[in-house]
XYZ file of C-alpha atoms in Angstrom:
567
model
C 0.000 0.000 0.000
C 0.991 3.624 -0.551
C 0.913 4.265 3.186
C 3.424 1.460 3.779
C 5.658 2.790 1.020
C 5.675 6.208 2.690
C 6.719 4.635 5.991
C 9.430 2.584 4.292
C 10.767 5.691 2.518
C 10.968 7.477 5.846
C 12.758 4.547 7.448
C 15.233 4.484 4.607
C 15.882 8.179 5.094
C 17.057 7.652 8.696
C 20.617 8.965 8.989
C 23.367 6.385 9.437
C 26.570 6.912 11.339
C 29.362 7.676 8.879
C 32.510 5.588 8.630
C 36.056 6.766 8.007
C 38.104 3.791 6.710
C 41.284 5.739 6.043
C 41.311 7.356 9.448
C 40.387 4.103 11.216
C 43.157 2.170 9.469
C 45.710 4.823 10.395
C 44.642 4.728 14.024
C 44.703 0.921 14.089
C 48.176 0.946 12.535
C 49.439 3.298 15.199
C 47.919 1.159 17.958
C 49.548 -2.004 16.552
C 52.853 -0.195 16.285
C 52.564 0.935 19.915
C 51.760 -2.606 21.060
C 54.701 -3.937 19.087
C 57.034 -1.454 20.729
C 55.736 -2.347 24.181
C 56.228 -6.066 23.492
C 59.804 -5.401 22.481
C 60.406 -3.539 25.718
C 60.734 -0.196 23.968
C 59.279 2.185 26.560
C 60.954 5.282 25.148
C 63.114 5.714 28.269
C 66.292 7.658 28.368
C 69.479 6.487 30.016
C 68.573 8.292 33.220
C 65.038 6.713 33.311
C 63.063 9.805 32.141
C 60.402 9.842 29.383
C 61.272 11.824 26.297
C 58.964 14.847 26.700
C 59.190 16.033 23.089
C 57.937 12.737 21.679
C 54.963 12.699 24.086
C 53.986 16.267 23.165
C 54.286 15.491 19.439
C 52.127 12.394 19.817
C 49.458 14.375 21.690
C 49.395 17.072 19.012
C 48.936 14.462 16.296
C 46.082 12.848 18.180
C 44.458 16.249 18.736
C 44.595 17.092 15.013
C 43.117 13.718 14.114
C 40.359 14.182 16.675
C 39.493 17.617 15.247
C 39.416 16.211 11.731
C 37.216 13.362 12.893
C 34.861 15.767 14.646
C 34.466 18.145 11.660
C 34.015 15.307 9.180
C 31.494 13.589 11.420
C 29.455 16.797 11.841
C 29.532 17.499 8.106
C 28.308 14.058 7.127
C 25.695 14.042 9.854
C 24.354 17.401 8.640
C 24.113 16.068 5.106
C 22.178 13.045 6.320
C 19.794 15.193 8.352
C 19.213 17.585 5.439
C 18.424 14.705 3.094
C 16.070 13.250 5.661
C 14.236 16.554 6.166
C 13.988 17.145 2.409
C 12.369 13.745 1.979
C 9.890 14.518 4.753
C 8.981 17.854 3.147
C 8.454 16.231 -0.242
C 6.280 13.514 1.256
C 4.200 16.030 3.213
C 3.694 18.118 0.072
C 2.558 15.061 -1.850
C 0.142 14.174 0.931
C -1.284 17.720 0.961
C -1.745 17.820 -2.799
C -3.595 14.508 -2.899
C -7.209 14.248 -1.701
C -7.404 12.401 1.600
C -9.861 9.690 0.508
C -7.675 8.844 -2.487
C -4.763 7.986 -0.179
C -6.363 6.174 2.742
C -9.691 4.940 1.352
C -10.583 2.150 -1.079
C -10.778 2.857 -4.787
C -13.842 4.800 -5.921
C -16.246 3.404 -8.457
C -16.543 4.928 -11.923
C -19.866 6.513 -10.983
C -18.401 8.143 -7.874
C -15.399 9.425 -9.813
C -17.684 10.991 -12.431
C -19.592 12.788 -9.667
C -16.345 14.117 -8.229
C -15.273 15.356 -11.637
C -18.620 17.078 -12.052
C -18.498 19.064 -8.829
C -14.754 19.473 -8.287
C -13.287 22.815 -9.403
C -11.522 22.224 -12.747
C -8.197 23.590 -11.542
C -8.144 21.986 -8.091
C -6.785 24.268 -5.427
C -5.594 26.849 -7.948
C -3.025 29.485 -7.109
C -1.359 29.196 -3.711
C -0.574 32.504 -1.997
C 2.497 32.627 0.233
C 4.325 35.423 2.011
C 7.180 36.728 -0.176
C 8.790 39.998 -1.180
C 8.949 41.587 -4.600
C 12.058 40.741 -6.534
C 13.221 44.332 -7.017
C 12.995 45.010 -3.280
C 15.469 42.190 -2.767
C 17.709 43.230 -5.661
C 17.873 46.869 -4.533
C 19.614 45.664 -1.380
C 22.598 44.827 -3.606
C 24.822 47.845 -4.214
C 25.468 46.959 -7.860
C 21.744 46.817 -8.705
C 20.979 49.955 -6.719
C 23.616 51.773 -8.781
C 21.592 51.048 -11.944
C 18.597 52.638 -10.219
C 20.757 55.672 -9.442
C 21.769 55.864 -13.110
C 18.115 56.187 -14.144
C 17.660 58.969 -11.576
C 20.690 60.760 -13.038
C 19.166 60.425 -16.513
C 15.937 61.983 -15.215
C 17.924 64.912 -13.831
C 19.558 65.391 -17.242
C 16.140 65.334 -18.948
C 14.909 68.009 -16.552
C 17.975 70.191 -17.075
C 17.771 69.762 -20.847
C 14.112 70.788 -20.902
C 14.741 73.806 -18.691
C 17.691 74.968 -20.781
C 15.836 74.595 -24.089
C 12.777 76.409 -22.746
C 14.966 79.182 -21.383
C 16.696 79.615 -24.754
C 13.427 79.546 -26.731
C 11.222 81.553 -24.376
C 13.795 83.590 -22.475
C 12.387 82.292 -19.198
C 11.852 79.057 -17.293
C 8.668 77.249 -18.375
C 7.238 75.090 -15.600
C 3.608 74.718 -16.675
C 3.677 70.944 -17.470
C 1.110 71.475 -20.209
C 1.311 67.879 -21.440
C 0.433 66.439 -18.007
C -2.407 68.946 -17.570
C -3.828 67.939 -20.940
C -3.376 64.152 -20.440
C -5.233 64.154 -17.086
C -7.984 66.526 -18.149
C -11.588 66.242 -16.882
C -10.339 64.459 -13.779
C -13.494 65.100 -11.666
C -15.520 63.178 -14.254
C -12.995 60.347 -14.013
C -13.392 60.180 -10.227
C -17.199 60.150 -10.413
C -17.160 57.430 -13.069
C -14.796 55.287 -11.003
C -16.936 55.621 -7.876
C -20.022 54.485 -9.799
C -18.137 51.522 -11.276
C -16.733 50.454 -7.933
C -20.036 50.688 -6.060
C -21.802 48.692 -8.775
C -19.168 45.946 -8.640
C -19.388 45.889 -4.857
C -23.197 45.520 -4.810
C -24.364 43.727 -7.960
C -22.137 40.596 -8.261
C -22.193 39.913 -4.527
C -25.973 40.353 -4.249
C -26.653 38.159 -7.288
C -24.375 35.444 -5.966
C -25.884 35.572 -2.481
C -29.447 35.315 -3.824
C -28.502 32.534 -6.229
C -26.837 30.498 -3.448
C -30.130 30.535 -1.499
C -31.928 28.934 -4.441
C -29.566 25.944 -4.476
C -30.602 24.540 -1.060
C -33.020 22.042 -2.647
C -36.214 23.537 -1.220
C -37.078 25.172 -4.556
C -37.935 23.220 -7.648
C -35.945 23.571 -10.859
C -32.759 25.129 -9.423
C -31.220 25.133 -12.895
C -33.837 27.668 -13.952
C -32.716 30.044 -11.198
C -29.106 29.462 -12.227
C -29.989 30.445 -15.785
C -31.891 33.515 -14.607
C -29.217 34.835 -12.252
C -26.477 33.955 -14.722
C -28.211 35.928 -17.465
C -28.626 38.959 -15.197
C -24.953 38.737 -14.211
C -23.775 38.540 -17.844
C -26.067 41.461 -18.731
C -24.500 43.506 -15.954
C -20.965 42.578 -17.056
C -21.665 43.489 -20.664
C -23.904 46.540 -20.276
C -23.442 48.019 -16.817
C -19.718 47.459 -16.438
C -18.701 46.984 -20.062
C -20.618 49.535 -22.139
C -21.392 52.480 -19.840
C -17.782 53.378 -18.811
C -16.701 53.141 -22.454
C -19.618 55.377 -23.455
C -18.558 57.965 -20.868
C -14.949 57.962 -22.110
C -15.875 58.210 -25.810
C -18.730 60.725 -25.683
C -16.810 63.093 -23.417
C -13.615 62.787 -25.528
C -11.505 62.149 -22.458
C -7.764 62.686 -22.960
C -5.471 59.625 -22.985
C -4.433 59.395 -19.306
C -7.977 59.968 -18.021
C -9.309 57.367 -20.449
C -6.639 54.917 -19.348
C -7.747 55.256 -15.720
C -11.391 54.481 -16.537
C -10.775 51.671 -19.046
C -8.061 49.920 -17.024
C -10.248 50.051 -13.919
C -13.154 48.762 -15.979
C -11.141 45.741 -17.139
C -9.734 45.144 -13.640
C -13.153 45.181 -11.969
C -14.636 42.888 -14.624
C -11.817 40.385 -14.070
C -12.240 40.572 -10.289
C -16.013 40.044 -10.499
C -15.479 37.020 -12.729
C -12.902 35.575 -10.326
C -15.253 36.005 -7.350
C -18.089 34.192 -9.122
C -15.822 31.586 -10.680
C -14.235 30.590 -7.361
C -17.428 30.491 -5.273
C -19.984 28.920 -7.612
C -18.308 25.449 -7.485
C -18.306 25.633 -3.671
C -22.070 26.181 -3.593
C -22.613 23.419 -6.143
C -20.551 21.026 -4.031
C -22.527 21.995 -0.923
C -25.838 21.490 -2.768
C -24.742 17.973 -3.672
C -23.215 16.885 -0.351
C -25.102 19.102 2.192
C -22.167 19.109 4.607
C -23.526 22.177 6.476
C -26.957 23.718 7.133
C -26.357 26.554 4.665
C -23.925 27.240 1.810
C -20.634 28.943 2.595
C -20.981 32.483 1.252
C -18.049 34.898 1.651
C -18.571 37.892 3.882
C -18.897 41.372 2.428
C -15.650 42.384 4.137
C -13.787 39.559 2.382
C -15.166 40.602 -1.007
C -14.383 44.271 -0.308
C -10.800 43.401 0.632
C -10.442 41.429 -2.593
C -11.605 44.387 -4.691
C -8.697 46.462 -3.376
C -6.116 43.651 -3.050
C -3.368 43.571 -5.726
C -4.471 40.221 -7.153
C -7.092 38.988 -9.621
C -7.565 35.574 -7.958
C -10.208 35.482 -5.226
C -9.529 33.795 -1.886
C -11.375 34.090 1.414
C -8.065 34.729 3.154
C -4.627 35.840 2.050
C -1.297 35.815 3.908
C -1.023 39.094 5.811
C 1.878 41.038 7.273
C 1.655 42.051 10.950
C 2.257 45.802 10.486
C 2.032 48.563 7.872
C 5.266 50.357 7.008
C 3.962 53.815 6.143
C 7.422 55.014 5.186
C 7.528 52.222 2.583
C 4.101 53.300 1.265
C 5.228 56.922 0.981
C 8.402 55.888 -0.841
C 6.504 53.824 -3.396
C 3.933 56.547 -4.055
C 6.720 59.091 -4.527
C 8.394 56.714 -6.981
C 5.122 56.481 -8.918
C 4.971 60.278 -9.064
C 8.617 60.425 -10.127
C 7.990 57.864 -12.882
C 5.071 59.959 -14.121
C 7.279 63.034 -14.463
C 9.990 60.839 -16.007
C 7.551 59.743 -18.735
C 6.558 63.377 -19.239
C 10.148 64.410 -19.959
C 10.676 61.377 -22.221
C 7.754 62.452 -24.393
C 8.706 66.125 -24.306
C 12.382 65.620 -25.200
C 12.339 62.450 -27.353
C 8.897 61.975 -28.872
C 7.078 65.259 -29.514
C 9.891 67.016 -31.451
C 10.435 63.953 -33.629
C 6.798 63.251 -34.514
C 5.948 66.914 -34.804
C 8.320 67.106 -37.761
C 7.514 63.672 -39.198
C 3.823 64.537 -39.394
C 4.651 67.217 -41.996
C 5.625 64.643 -44.637
C 3.899 61.818 -46.455
C 4.116 58.345 -44.980
C 6.665 56.161 -46.805
C 8.951 53.208 -46.093
C 12.074 55.284 -45.471
C 10.318 57.550 -43.013
C 8.832 54.546 -41.197
C 12.204 52.764 -40.824
C 13.879 55.891 -39.477
C 10.922 56.514 -37.206
C 11.031 52.981 -35.737
C 14.730 53.131 -34.900
C 14.431 56.642 -33.478
C 11.530 55.460 -31.312
C 13.375 52.525 -29.736
C 14.964 54.570 -26.934
C 11.757 56.330 -25.787
C 9.836 53.077 -26.234
C 12.225 51.162 -23.984
C 12.181 53.931 -21.367
C 8.374 53.947 -21.376
C 8.411 50.146 -21.012
C 10.723 50.302 -17.993
C 8.801 53.172 -16.432
C 5.459 51.436 -16.869
C 6.795 48.251 -15.316
C 8.490 50.003 -12.415
C 5.684 52.472 -11.674
C 2.738 50.075 -11.846
C 3.881 46.487 -11.343
C 6.400 47.343 -8.640
C 5.620 50.651 -6.926
C 1.839 50.967 -7.260
C 1.017 47.346 -6.442
C 3.506 47.224 -3.578
C 2.073 50.441 -2.104
C -1.438 48.987 -2.026
C -0.143 45.635 -0.818
C 1.605 47.352 2.075
C -1.467 49.389 3.030
C -3.591 46.206 2.979
C -0.835 44.125 4.661
C -1.023 41.811 1.627
C 2.021 39.552 2.034
C 2.335 37.854 -1.380
C 4.268 40.430 -3.410
C 5.164 38.281 -6.429
C 3.595 40.600 -9.007
C 6.332 39.766 -11.515
C 9.330 37.487 -11.824
C 12.771 37.902 -13.399
C 11.383 38.514 -16.894
C 14.593 40.325 -17.875
C 16.477 36.997 -17.710
C 14.070 35.265 -20.090
C 15.598 33.333 -22.969
C 12.190 32.670 -24.556
C 9.063 34.668 -25.153
C 7.042 31.889 -23.542
C 8.849 32.548 -20.273
C 8.611 36.319 -20.787
C 4.829 36.134 -21.101
C 4.645 34.138 -17.857
C 6.931 36.377 -15.817
C 6.300 39.931 -17.084
C 2.904 40.412 -15.382
C 2.173 37.546 -13.000
C -1.079 39.143 -11.795
C -2.728 39.075 -15.230
C -1.005 35.850 -16.256
C -2.512 33.980 -13.303
C -6.011 35.131 -14.266
C -5.537 34.123 -17.908
C -4.007 30.795 -16.907
C -6.668 29.681 -14.411
C -9.819 31.203 -15.901
C -9.123 31.097 -19.652
C -6.482 28.475 -20.422
C -7.321 25.825 -17.810
C -11.070 26.333 -18.059
C -10.809 25.950 -21.841
C -8.930 22.686 -21.333
C -11.500 21.525 -18.776
C -14.399 22.222 -21.149
C -12.603 20.508 -24.051
C -11.468 17.636 -21.777
C -7.798 18.504 -22.422
C -7.975 17.689 -26.113
C -7.088 21.054 -27.682
C -4.055 22.537 -25.947
C -2.862 24.541 -28.994
C -6.387 25.922 -29.394
C -6.408 26.885 -25.709
C -3.129 28.751 -26.131
C -4.422 30.490 -29.259
C -7.580 31.482 -27.391
C -5.520 33.009 -24.568
C -3.460 35.038 -27.057
C -6.624 36.187 -28.833
C -8.304 37.334 -25.603
C -5.174 39.178 -24.488
C -4.670 40.822 -27.889
C -8.313 41.914 -28.177
C -8.360 43.437 -24.672
C -5.060 45.269 -25.212
C -6.232 46.683 -28.533
C -9.601 47.636 -27.057
C -7.854 49.623 -24.309
C -5.645 51.499 -26.771
C -8.488 52.149 -29.232
C -10.740 53.722 -26.592
C -7.968 55.691 -24.906
C -6.415 57.088 -28.102
C -9.734 57.626 -29.888
C -8.881 55.677 -33.054
C -8.671 52.086 -34.266
C -5.172 51.140 -35.421
C -4.579 47.425 -34.621
C -0.781 47.534 -34.406
C -0.625 45.893 -30.996
C -3.183 43.267 -32.027
C -1.098 42.284 -35.054
C 2.086 42.158 -32.967
C 0.359 39.898 -30.446
C -1.302 37.547 -32.908
C 1.468 37.370 -35.514
C 4.884 37.938 -33.988
C 3.808 37.106 -30.436
C 2.432 33.706 -31.408
C 5.362 32.985 -33.720
C 7.989 33.890 -31.102
C 6.099 31.884 -28.501
C 6.740 28.707 -30.502
C 10.141 29.597 -31.968
C 11.679 31.057 -28.801
C 10.266 28.370 -26.503
C 11.466 27.141 -23.115
C 14.046 24.776 -24.619
C 16.049 27.768 -25.814
C 18.796 28.385 -23.270
C 21.944 30.449 -23.213
C 22.828 34.153 -23.378
C 22.294 34.420 -27.145
C 18.558 33.741 -26.760
C 18.265 36.390 -24.078
C 19.920 38.856 -26.492
C 17.462 37.854 -29.231
C 14.549 38.329 -26.833
C 15.711 41.817 -25.835
C 16.362 42.810 -29.470
C 12.859 41.735 -30.467
C 11.378 43.537 -27.475
C 13.231 46.756 -28.322
C 12.110 46.647 -31.962
C 8.518 45.973 -30.906
C 8.508 48.971 -28.592
C 9.921 51.136 -31.378
C 7.169 50.001 -33.772
C 4.435 50.677 -31.191
C 5.664 54.166 -30.278
C 6.311 55.131 -33.904
C 3.051 53.968 -35.512
C 0.698 55.058 -32.742
C 2.378 58.471 -32.471
C 2.145 59.022 -36.228
C -1.520 58.046 -36.214
C -2.170 60.330 -33.230
C -0.856 63.389 -35.107
C -2.613 62.356 -38.315
C -5.951 62.110 -36.491
C -5.484 65.649 -35.205
C -4.282 67.394 -38.355
C -6.196 65.469 -41.034
C -9.856 65.231 -39.941
C -12.292 63.050 -41.855
C -14.171 64.592 -44.757
C -16.659 61.708 -44.991
C -17.399 59.738 -41.820
C -17.852 56.374 -43.554
C -17.149 53.042 -41.920
C -14.203 52.353 -44.237
C -12.645 55.755 -43.503
C -12.947 55.110 -39.754
C -11.006 51.853 -40.100
C -8.407 53.203 -42.535
C -5.235 54.521 -40.809
C -5.141 58.284 -41.295
C -1.318 58.413 -41.204
C -1.038 56.562 -44.522
C -2.425 59.473 -46.527
C -2.210 62.530 -44.279
C -0.013 65.452 -45.347
C -0.501 68.730 -43.515
C 0.960 72.167 -43.992
C 3.400 73.487 -41.392
C 1.771 74.914 -38.295
C 3.046 76.928 -35.443
C 5.690 74.998 -33.526
C 4.205 76.240 -30.299
C 1.584 73.520 -30.540
C 3.454 70.850 -28.602
C 0.685 68.330 -28.127
């Protein structure tokens, strides 16, 4: 039996006393030599009957060195044995925890019982396990060499600021500190706040209330529970599509919100939709299992406080409880929020010094291949800086600030994506928060529905969902449809995912990954910036459907305008 095998493995892991054949043979040889000398009457006596003191001291020193060697070697081997024994115990305990208890200690289940378990068991088992751990950059910044790289980026920010001040002083004859680009990007901010409050309150009330009412209909006292499931499910999908999906987008489009304000609304819209789906997806199987087994008088419904905590927690996977830290380090929170603010100003100076002058002049000429190639390579540096700033500001600083305020202990929001030698690993480690949601609720649920028969189709479906959502966010926030990011995801992203797969190891593949990433960022910054200026300076003459889909930058040529227009 498996239980007996576990006991036998533990008995085999019991540490044995180590042996030292070389040392034992040397000691035995010395003892035999001593006995031989005593038998021959050699007592090491001098002519006057005194023992030779030097030989006794030398013999004692030799024995002391051998004893110290024996002690250190014995301790070392004993530690190795104990470590192996403890590792085996940990592995066995993990295997016991991962396996259902009846499957280990109970008789085999019948086919009918196994089919019932498959029907009511969550498709992904226990799902993501949350543990207490720090963010990777917090650990790396404790190393002086890594912290120096952080200092280099701060020095570059200082140079950007000085460069902007000097140029403005030369052009205007005074220091210009109006930050017009930031003021424009975050325009109509009161409307953004009101829209967010309405979205948040609706997500707090509607999904939880629908789930609570639906769980009461599954107790068995009402007939046709599937009809109630269909009714509540339809209302929930209607809310997700209309109340949370359409209305925020309508507010952003009809009010012509600027890019940063639109990003706040649309990103929060997507985040709240994913959180609502996770809450329902994790708790519906629990109610279904209770309705089948009736292990308690009433179904286990999460408390409102647990759901409210989840809505603010920096994760998209719902759990009733998360690992929590004992205290809040408010100095850490202040540091992270200041770093977010610094990253925002950093991005402002990147656009002001590297992007706006370049695309302001490019927009004066007709789009051609030569201009596009030069534009892509000139956009690589600002694109890479924006990539780093977005990662550092949001995935590290913003999420860690909220995690600290909520005492949320699992800070693995990303992994060492910069060491990736394949795009498959890059996709898994760049944004762990979103990747976990896509993995458990899209990829694994697709495999569960298809009974694990279409893994390539599941991967393609994940890429399609991710590409569509990314392009939807950019289209609403920029105010035009230009599917550059969608094509990069579905064409090059899918191709690199299979070509640069996990079997690719070595530094050369990491260089290839970074080169491809740099070129991709250059293409994104170049094409979207060109289209942004073309939308502004070449308005539509006929608002037909084809003209709305056609990129304006392909045919837009405008006459020179005043260079004071910097936006």
